[in-house]
Amino acid sequence: MAARRAPAIRKNDTVVVIAGREKGKRGKVLFVLPARERVIVEHVNMIKRHQRPTQKLRQGGIIEREAPLHVSNVMVVCGKCDRPTRVGVQVLADGRRARVCRRCREIVDRS
Ligand SMILES: [Zn+2]
Protein backbone atom coordinates (compact mmCIF):
# COMPACT_ATOMS: atom_id res chain seq x y z
CA MET A 1 0.00 0.00 0.00
CA ALA A 2 1.16 3.46 -0.85
CA ALA A 3 2.25 5.87 1.81
CA ARG A 4 -0.37 8.26 3.01
CA ARG A 5 -0.08 11.39 0.98
CA ALA A 6 -0.91 14.97 1.50
CA PRO A 7 -4.57 15.54 0.74
CA ALA A 8 -5.01 14.90 -2.90
CA ILE A 9 -6.99 16.53 -5.56
CA ARG A 10 -10.59 15.48 -5.53
CA LYS A 11 -13.39 15.26 -7.97
CA ASN A 12 -15.08 18.62 -8.61
CA ASP A 13 -12.05 20.62 -7.50
CA THR A 14 -11.10 23.47 -9.79
CA VAL A 15 -7.49 23.11 -10.85
CA VAL A 16 -5.05 25.06 -12.98
CA VAL A 17 -2.41 23.45 -15.15
CA ILE A 18 1.09 24.55 -14.14
CA ALA A 19 3.22 22.68 -16.64
CA GLY A 20 3.17 21.35 -20.15
CA ARG A 21 1.22 22.12 -23.25
CA GLU A 22 -1.93 23.13 -21.39
CA LYS A 23 -0.20 25.43 -18.92
CA GLY A 24 -2.50 28.13 -17.55
CA LYS A 25 -5.74 26.38 -18.37
CA ARG A 26 -8.35 25.91 -15.70
CA GLY A 27 -11.04 23.35 -15.31
CA LYS A 28 -13.07 21.16 -13.05
CA VAL A 29 -11.79 17.73 -12.08
CA LEU A 30 -14.07 15.12 -13.61
CA PHE A 31 -12.24 11.98 -12.53
CA VAL A 32 -9.36 11.09 -10.28
CA LEU A 33 -7.24 8.06 -11.17
CA PRO A 34 -5.39 7.47 -7.90
CA ALA A 35 -3.45 4.41 -9.01
CA ARG A 36 -1.94 6.34 -11.89
CA GLU A 37 -1.74 9.64 -9.98
CA ARG A 38 -3.66 11.33 -12.74
CA VAL A 39 -6.72 13.46 -13.07
CA ILE A 40 -9.07 14.20 -15.91
CA VAL A 41 -9.94 17.88 -16.11
CA GLU A 42 -12.91 19.20 -18.03
CA HIS A 43 -11.96 20.68 -21.43
CA VAL A 44 -8.24 20.41 -20.68
CA ASN A 45 -5.74 18.27 -22.55
CA MET A 46 -8.18 17.35 -25.27
CA ILE A 47 -7.11 14.62 -27.61
CA LYS A 48 -8.68 13.42 -30.80
CA ARG A 49 -9.51 9.79 -30.96
CA HIS A 50 -10.32 7.98 -34.10
CA GLN A 51 -13.42 6.07 -33.25
CA ARG A 52 -14.66 3.21 -35.36
CA PRO A 53 -18.38 2.66 -35.55
CA THR A 54 -19.54 0.09 -33.01
CA GLN A 55 -22.85 -1.32 -31.90
CA LYS A 56 -23.04 1.37 -29.25
CA LEU A 57 -21.63 4.22 -31.27
CA ARG A 58 -22.87 3.93 -34.80
CA GLN A 59 -21.29 7.18 -35.83
CA GLY A 60 -17.58 6.63 -36.21
CA GLY A 61 -15.04 9.32 -36.94
CA ILE A 62 -12.95 11.60 -34.80
CA ILE A 63 -14.13 12.32 -31.31
CA GLU A 64 -12.50 14.66 -28.83
CA ARG A 65 -12.06 13.73 -25.22
CA GLU A 66 -9.98 14.68 -22.22
CA ALA A 67 -6.72 12.87 -21.65
CA PRO A 68 -5.46 12.36 -18.09
CA LEU A 69 -2.95 14.80 -16.62
CA HIS A 70 -0.40 13.91 -13.98
CA VAL A 71 -1.29 15.39 -10.59
CA SER A 72 2.10 17.08 -10.37
CA ASN A 73 1.15 19.21 -13.37
CA VAL A 74 -1.90 20.74 -11.78
CA MET A 75 -2.67 22.78 -8.68
CA VAL A 76 -5.93 23.20 -6.84
CA VAL A 77 -7.46 26.66 -7.18
CA CYS A 78 -8.85 27.93 -3.91
CA GLY A 79 -12.53 28.84 -4.11
CA LYS A 80 -12.05 31.68 -1.62
CA CYS A 81 -8.94 33.51 -2.74
CA ASP A 82 -9.04 32.25 -6.34
CA ARG A 83 -5.35 31.47 -6.46
CA PRO A 84 -3.54 28.22 -7.14
CA THR A 85 -2.53 26.75 -3.82
CA ARG A 86 -1.27 23.74 -2.03
CA VAL A 87 -3.80 22.16 0.22
CA GLY A 88 -3.23 21.44 3.87
CA VAL A 89 -5.15 19.53 6.49
CA GLN A 90 -6.71 21.00 9.57
CA VAL A 91 -8.36 18.97 12.28
CA LEU A 92 -11.64 20.57 13.28
CA ALA A 93 -13.01 20.90 16.80
CA ASP A 94 -15.22 17.88 16.25
CA GLY A 95 -12.26 15.75 15.18
CA ARG A 96 -13.03 15.75 11.50
CA ARG A 97 -10.41 16.74 9.00
CA ALA A 98 -10.84 19.56 6.58
CA ARG A 99 -8.75 20.56 3.62
CA VAL A 100 -7.53 24.13 3.85
CA CYS A 101 -5.96 26.58 1.45
CA ARG A 102 -2.37 27.22 2.47
CA ARG A 103 -2.56 30.78 1.26
CA CYS A 104 -5.68 32.16 2.89
CA ARG A 105 -6.25 29.37 5.46
CA GLU A 106 -9.87 29.04 4.41
CA ILE A 107 -11.42 25.61 4.44
CA VAL A 108 -11.64 24.12 0.97
CA ASP A 109 -13.92 21.33 2.10
CA ARG A 110 -14.59 18.92 4.92
CA SER A 111 -14.10 15.20 4.88
ZN1 LIG B 1 -7.36 30.49 -0.48
GROMACS .gro file of N, CA, C and O in nm, residues 3-75:
model
  292
    3ALA      N    1   0.218   0.502   0.062
    3ALA     CA    2   0.225   0.587   0.181
    3ALA      C    3   0.112   0.688   0.179
    3ALA      O    4   0.064   0.728   0.073
    4ARG      N    5   0.070   0.728   0.293
    4ARG     CA    6  -0.037   0.826   0.301
    4ARG      C    7   0.013   0.962   0.256
    4ARG      O    8   0.112   1.013   0.305
    5ARG      N    9  -0.056   1.016   0.160
    5ARG     CA   10  -0.008   1.139   0.098
    5ARG      C   11  -0.076   1.259   0.156
    5ARG      O   12  -0.177   1.248   0.223
    6ALA      N   13  -0.022   1.372   0.122
    6ALA     CA   14  -0.091   1.497   0.150
    6ALA      C   15  -0.226   1.492   0.080
    6ALA      O   16  -0.241   1.420  -0.019
    7PRO      N   17  -0.323   1.563   0.131
    7PRO     CA   18  -0.457   1.554   0.074
    7PRO      C   19  -0.455   1.579  -0.076
    7PRO      O   20  -0.400   1.678  -0.122
    8ALA      N   21  -0.513   1.488  -0.145
    8ALA     CA   22  -0.501   1.490  -0.290
    8ALA      C   23  -0.609   1.577  -0.351
    8ALA      O   24  -0.696   1.629  -0.285
    9ILE      N   25  -0.596   1.587  -0.479
    9ILE     CA   26  -0.699   1.653  -0.556
    9ILE      C   27  -0.822   1.563  -0.558
    9ILE      O   28  -0.810   1.442  -0.564
   10ARG      N   29  -0.936   1.624  -0.551
   10ARG     CA   30  -1.059   1.548  -0.553
   10ARG      C   31  -1.148   1.588  -0.668
   10ARG      O   32  -1.135   1.698  -0.722
   11LYS      N   33  -1.239   1.499  -0.695
   11LYS     CA   34  -1.339   1.526  -0.797
   11LYS      C   35  -1.411   1.657  -0.765
   11LYS      O   36  -1.438   1.686  -0.649
   12ASN      N   37  -1.438   1.733  -0.870
   12ASN     CA   38  -1.508   1.862  -0.861
   12ASN      C   39  -1.422   1.978  -0.812
   12ASN      O   40  -1.469   2.091  -0.806
   13ASP      N   41  -1.297   1.950  -0.778
   13ASP     CA   42  -1.205   2.062  -0.750
   13ASP      C   43  -1.181   2.140  -0.879
   13ASP      O   44  -1.183   2.084  -0.987
   14THR      N   45  -1.158   2.269  -0.865
   14THR     CA   46  -1.110   2.347  -0.979
   14THR      C   47  -0.958   2.346  -0.972
   14THR      O   48  -0.900   2.370  -0.866
   15VAL      N   49  -0.895   2.316  -1.083
   15VAL     CA   50  -0.749   2.311  -1.085
   15VAL      C   51  -0.698   2.397  -1.200
   15VAL      O   52  -0.770   2.427  -1.295
   16VAL      N   53  -0.572   2.435  -1.189
   16VAL     CA   54  -0.505   2.506  -1.298
   16VAL      C   55  -0.382   2.423  -1.337
   16VAL      O   56  -0.316   2.363  -1.251
   17VAL      N   57  -0.356   2.420  -1.465
   17VAL     CA   58  -0.241   2.345  -1.515
   17VAL      C   59  -0.116   2.431  -1.500
   17VAL      O   60  -0.116   2.548  -1.537
   18ILE      N   61  -0.011   2.375  -1.442
   18ILE     CA   62   0.109   2.455  -1.414
   18ILE      C   63   0.228   2.413  -1.499
   18ILE      O   64   0.334   2.472  -1.490
   19ALA      N   65   0.211   2.311  -1.580
   19ALA     CA   66   0.322   2.268  -1.664
   19ALA      C   67   0.269   2.201  -1.789
   19ALA      O   68   0.157   2.150  -1.791
   20GLY      N   69   0.350   2.206  -1.892
   20GLY     CA   70   0.317   2.135  -2.015
   20GLY      C   71   0.238   2.217  -2.114
   20GLY      O   72   0.221   2.338  -2.098
   21ARG      N   73   0.190   2.150  -2.212
   21ARG     CA   74   0.122   2.212  -2.325
   21ARG      C   75   0.000   2.292  -2.284
   21ARG      O   76  -0.033   2.392  -2.347
   22GLU      N   77  -0.067   2.250  -2.180
   22GLU     CA   78  -0.193   2.313  -2.139
   22GLU      C   79  -0.175   2.411  -2.025
   22GLU      O   80  -0.272   2.449  -1.959
   23LYS      N   81  -0.052   2.454  -2.002
   23LYS     CA   82  -0.020   2.543  -1.892
   23LYS      C   83  -0.113   2.664  -1.889
   23LYS      O   84  -0.135   2.729  -1.991
   24GLY      N   85  -0.166   2.695  -1.772
   24GLY     CA   86  -0.250   2.813  -1.755
   24GLY      C   87  -0.399   2.784  -1.768
   24GLY      O   88  -0.481   2.865  -1.728
   25LYS      N   89  -0.432   2.669  -1.822
   25LYS     CA   90  -0.574   2.638  -1.837
   25LYS      C   91  -0.635   2.595  -1.704
   25LYS      O   92  -0.570   2.532  -1.621
   26ARG      N   93  -0.762   2.629  -1.689
   26ARG     CA   94  -0.835   2.591  -1.570
   26ARG      C   95  -0.951   2.501  -1.603
   26ARG      O   96  -1.010   2.513  -1.710
   27GLY      N   97  -0.986   2.418  -1.509
   27GLY     CA   98  -1.104   2.335  -1.531
   27GLY      C   99  -1.142   2.261  -1.406
   27GLY      O  100  -1.072   2.263  -1.304
   28LYS      N  101  -1.254   2.192  -1.417
   28LYS     CA  102  -1.307   2.116  -1.305
   28LYS      C  103  -1.261   1.972  -1.319
   28LYS      O  104  -1.261   1.916  -1.428
   29VAL      N  105  -1.222   1.912  -1.207
   29VAL     CA  106  -1.179   1.773  -1.208
   29VAL      C  107  -1.301   1.682  -1.227
   29VAL      O  108  -1.395   1.687  -1.149
   30LEU      N  109  -1.296   1.603  -1.333
   30LEU     CA  110  -1.407   1.512  -1.361
   30LEU      C  111  -1.384   1.375  -1.299
   30LEU      O  112  -1.476   1.312  -1.248
   31PHE      N  113  -1.259   1.329  -1.307
   31PHE     CA  114  -1.224   1.198  -1.253
   31PHE      C  115  -1.087   1.204  -1.191
   31PHE      O  116  -1.001   1.277  -1.239
   32VAL      N  117  -1.068   1.126  -1.087
   32VAL     CA  118  -0.936   1.109  -1.028
   32VAL      C  119  -0.897   0.962  -1.047
   32VAL      O  120  -0.978   0.873  -1.022
   33LEU      N  121  -0.775   0.941  -1.096
   33LEU     CA  122  -0.724   0.806  -1.117
   33LEU      C  123  -0.610   0.785  -1.019
   33LEU      O  124  -0.494   0.806  -1.053
   34PRO      N  125  -0.641   0.748  -0.896
   34PRO     CA  126  -0.539   0.747  -0.790
   34PRO      C  127  -0.423   0.653  -0.820
   34PRO      O  128  -0.307   0.688  -0.794
   35ALA      N  129  -0.452   0.539  -0.877
   35ALA     CA  130  -0.345   0.441  -0.901
   35ALA      C  131  -0.242   0.496  -0.997
   35ALA      O  132  -0.123   0.465  -0.987
   36ARG      N  133  -0.286   0.579  -1.090
   36ARG     CA  134  -0.194   0.634  -1.189
   36ARG      C  135  -0.154   0.777  -1.154
   36ARG      O  136  -0.080   0.841  -1.230
   37GLU      N  137  -0.204   0.828  -1.042
   37GLU     CA  138  -0.174   0.964  -0.998
   37GLU      C  139  -0.210   1.065  -1.106
   37GLU      O  140  -0.135   1.158  -1.133
   38ARG      N  141  -0.322   1.044  -1.167
   38ARG     CA  142  -0.366   1.133  -1.274
   38ARG      C  143  -0.508   1.180  -1.251
   38ARG      O  144  -0.584   1.116  -1.179
   39VAL      N  145  -0.537   1.292  -1.314
   39VAL     CA  146  -0.672   1.346  -1.307
   39VAL      C  147  -0.719   1.379  -1.448
   39VAL      O  148  -0.638   1.407  -1.537
   40ILE      N  149  -0.849   1.376  -1.466
   40ILE     CA  150  -0.907   1.420  -1.591
   40ILE      C  151  -0.980   1.550  -1.563
   40ILE      O  152  -1.064   1.558  -1.473
   41VAL      N  153  -0.942   1.654  -1.636
   41VAL     CA  154  -0.994   1.788  -1.611
   41VAL      C  155  -1.078   1.831  -1.731
   41VAL      O  156  -1.035   1.818  -1.846
   42GLU      N  157  -1.196   1.883  -1.699
   42GLU     CA  158  -1.291   1.920  -1.803
   42GLU      C  159  -1.232   2.018  -1.903
   42GLU      O  160  -1.180   2.123  -1.864
   43HIS      N  161  -1.240   1.985  -2.031
   43HIS     CA  162  -1.196   2.068  -2.143
   43HIS      C  163  -1.046   2.097  -2.144
   43HIS      O  164  -1.001   2.191  -2.209
   44VAL      N  165  -0.969   2.021  -2.069
   44VAL     CA  166  -0.824   2.041  -2.068
   44VAL      C  167  -0.756   1.915  -2.120
   44VAL      O  168  -0.798   1.803  -2.088
   45ASN      N  169  -0.651   1.936  -2.198
   45ASN     CA  170  -0.574   1.827  -2.255
   45ASN      C  171  -0.659   1.740  -2.347
   45ASN      O  172  -0.657   1.618  -2.339
   46MET      N  173  -0.731   1.807  -2.434
   46MET     CA  174  -0.818   1.735  -2.527
   46MET      C  175  -0.734   1.658  -2.629
   46MET      O  176  -0.634   1.708  -2.678
   47ILE      N  177  -0.775   1.540  -2.656
   47ILE     CA  178  -0.711   1.462  -2.761
   47ILE      C  179  -0.818   1.416  -2.859
   47ILE      O  180  -0.935   1.400  -2.822
   48LYS      N  181  -0.775   1.394  -2.980
   48LYS     CA  182  -0.868   1.342  -3.080
   48LYS      C  183  -0.849   1.192  -3.090
   48LYS      O  184  -0.737   1.143  -3.102
   49ARG      N  185  -0.957   1.124  -3.081
   49ARG     CA  186  -0.951   0.979  -3.096
   49ARG      C  187  -1.025   0.941  -3.223
   49ARG      O  188  -1.131   0.993  -3.252
   50HIS      N  189  -0.967   0.847  -3.290
   50HIS     CA  190  -1.032   0.798  -3.410
   50HIS      C  191  -1.119   0.680  -3.370
   50HIS      O  192  -1.070   0.575  -3.330
   51GLN      N  193  -1.247   0.705  -3.376
   51GLN     CA  194  -1.342   0.607  -3.325
   51GLN      C  195  -1.406   0.531  -3.441
   51GLN      O  196  -1.462   0.591  -3.532
   52ARG      N  197  -1.396   0.401  -3.434
   52ARG     CA  198  -1.466   0.321  -3.536
   52ARG      C  199  -1.610   0.302  -3.493
   52ARG      O  200  -1.640   0.297  -3.376
   53PRO      N  201  -1.697   0.290  -3.590
   53PRO     CA  202  -1.838   0.266  -3.555
   53PRO      C  203  -1.852   0.133  -3.482
   53PRO      O  204  -1.789   0.035  -3.520
   54THR      N  205  -1.928   0.133  -3.375
   54THR     CA  206  -1.954   0.009  -3.301
   54THR      C  207  -2.104  -0.006  -3.283
   54THR      O  208  -2.181   0.081  -3.322
   55GLN      N  209  -2.142  -0.111  -3.219
   55GLN     CA  210  -2.285  -0.132  -3.190
   55GLN      C  211  -2.339  -0.012  -3.111
   55GLN      O  212  -2.448   0.037  -3.137
   56LYS      N  213  -2.259   0.030  -3.014
   56LYS     CA  214  -2.304   0.137  -2.925
   56LYS      C  215  -2.297   0.273  -2.994
   56LYS      O  216  -2.388   0.354  -2.981
   57LEU      N  217  -2.186   0.294  -3.063
   57LEU     CA  218  -2.163   0.422  -3.127
   57LEU      C  219  -2.163   0.402  -3.278
   57LEU      O  220  -2.061   0.374  -3.336
   58ARG      N  221  -2.276   0.420  -3.337
   58ARG     CA  222  -2.287   0.393  -3.480
   58ARG      C  223  -2.206   0.491  -3.562
   58ARG      O  224  -2.154   0.459  -3.667
   59GLN      N  225  -2.201   0.615  -3.512
   59GLN     CA  226  -2.129   0.718  -3.583
   59GLN      C  227  -1.981   0.707  -3.548
   59GLN      O  228  -1.940   0.737  -3.436
   60GLY      N  229  -1.902   0.668  -3.645
   60GLY     CA  230  -1.758   0.663  -3.621
   60GLY      C  231  -1.698   0.801  -3.642
   60GLY      O  232  -1.769   0.900  -3.638
   61GLY      N  233  -1.568   0.804  -3.664
   61GLY     CA  234  -1.504   0.932  -3.694
   61GLY      C  235  -1.415   0.978  -3.581
   61GLY      O  236  -1.373   0.898  -3.497
   62ILE      N  237  -1.389   1.106  -3.579
   62ILE     CA  238  -1.295   1.160  -3.480
   62ILE      C  239  -1.374   1.220  -3.365
   62ILE      O  240  -1.459   1.306  -3.385
   63ILE      N  241  -1.348   1.173  -3.247
   63ILE     CA  242  -1.413   1.232  -3.131
   63ILE      C  243  -1.306   1.294  -3.041
   63ILE      O  244  -1.195   1.244  -3.033
   64GLU      N  245  -1.344   1.401  -2.974
   64GLU     CA  246  -1.250   1.466  -2.883
   64GLU      C  247  -1.284   1.429  -2.740
   64GLU      O  248  -1.400   1.425  -2.701
   65ARG      N  249  -1.182   1.401  -2.664
   65ARG     CA  250  -1.206   1.373  -2.522
   65ARG      C  251  -1.085   1.417  -2.440
   65ARG      O  252  -0.977   1.439  -2.494
   66GLU      N  253  -1.106   1.425  -2.311
   66GLU     CA  254  -0.998   1.468  -2.222
   66GLU      C  255  -0.902   1.352  -2.197
   66GLU      O  256  -0.945   1.240  -2.172
   67ALA      N  257  -0.774   1.385  -2.203
   67ALA     CA  258  -0.672   1.287  -2.165
   67ALA      C  259  -0.627   1.317  -2.023
   67ALA      O  260  -0.629   1.433  -1.980
   68PRO      N  261  -0.587   1.213  -1.948
   68PRO     CA  262  -0.546   1.236  -1.809
   68PRO      C  263  -0.419   1.321  -1.800
   68PRO      O  264  -0.333   1.316  -1.885
   69LEU      N  265  -0.413   1.400  -1.694
   69LEU     CA  266  -0.295   1.480  -1.662
   69LEU      C  267  -0.234   1.426  -1.533
   69LEU      O  268  -0.307   1.384  -1.444
   70HIS      N  269  -0.102   1.434  -1.524
   70HIS     CA  270  -0.040   1.391  -1.398
   70HIS      C  271  -0.068   1.495  -1.289
   70HIS      O  272  -0.067   1.615  -1.317
   71VAL      N  273  -0.091   1.447  -1.168
   71VAL     CA  274  -0.129   1.539  -1.059
   71VAL      C  275  -0.020   1.643  -1.031
   71VAL      O  276  -0.051   1.752  -0.983
   72SER      N  277   0.104   1.611  -1.063
   72SER     CA  278   0.210   1.708  -1.037
   72SER      C  279   0.205   1.826  -1.135
   72SER      O  280   0.272   1.925  -1.115
   73ASN      N  281   0.125   1.812  -1.238
   73ASN     CA  282   0.115   1.921  -1.337
   73ASN      C  283  -0.002   2.013  -1.314
   73ASN      O  284  -0.025   2.106  -1.392
   74VAL      N  285  -0.077   1.987  -1.208
   74VAL     CA  286  -0.190   2.074  -1.178
   74VAL      C  287  -0.186   2.118  -1.032
   74VAL      O  288  -0.125   2.053  -0.947
   75MET      N  289  -0.251   2.230  -1.005
   75MET     CA  290  -0.267   2.278  -0.868
   75MET      C  291  -0.413   2.310  -0.843
   75MET      O  292  -0.481   2.361  -0.932
   0.00000   0.00000   0.00000
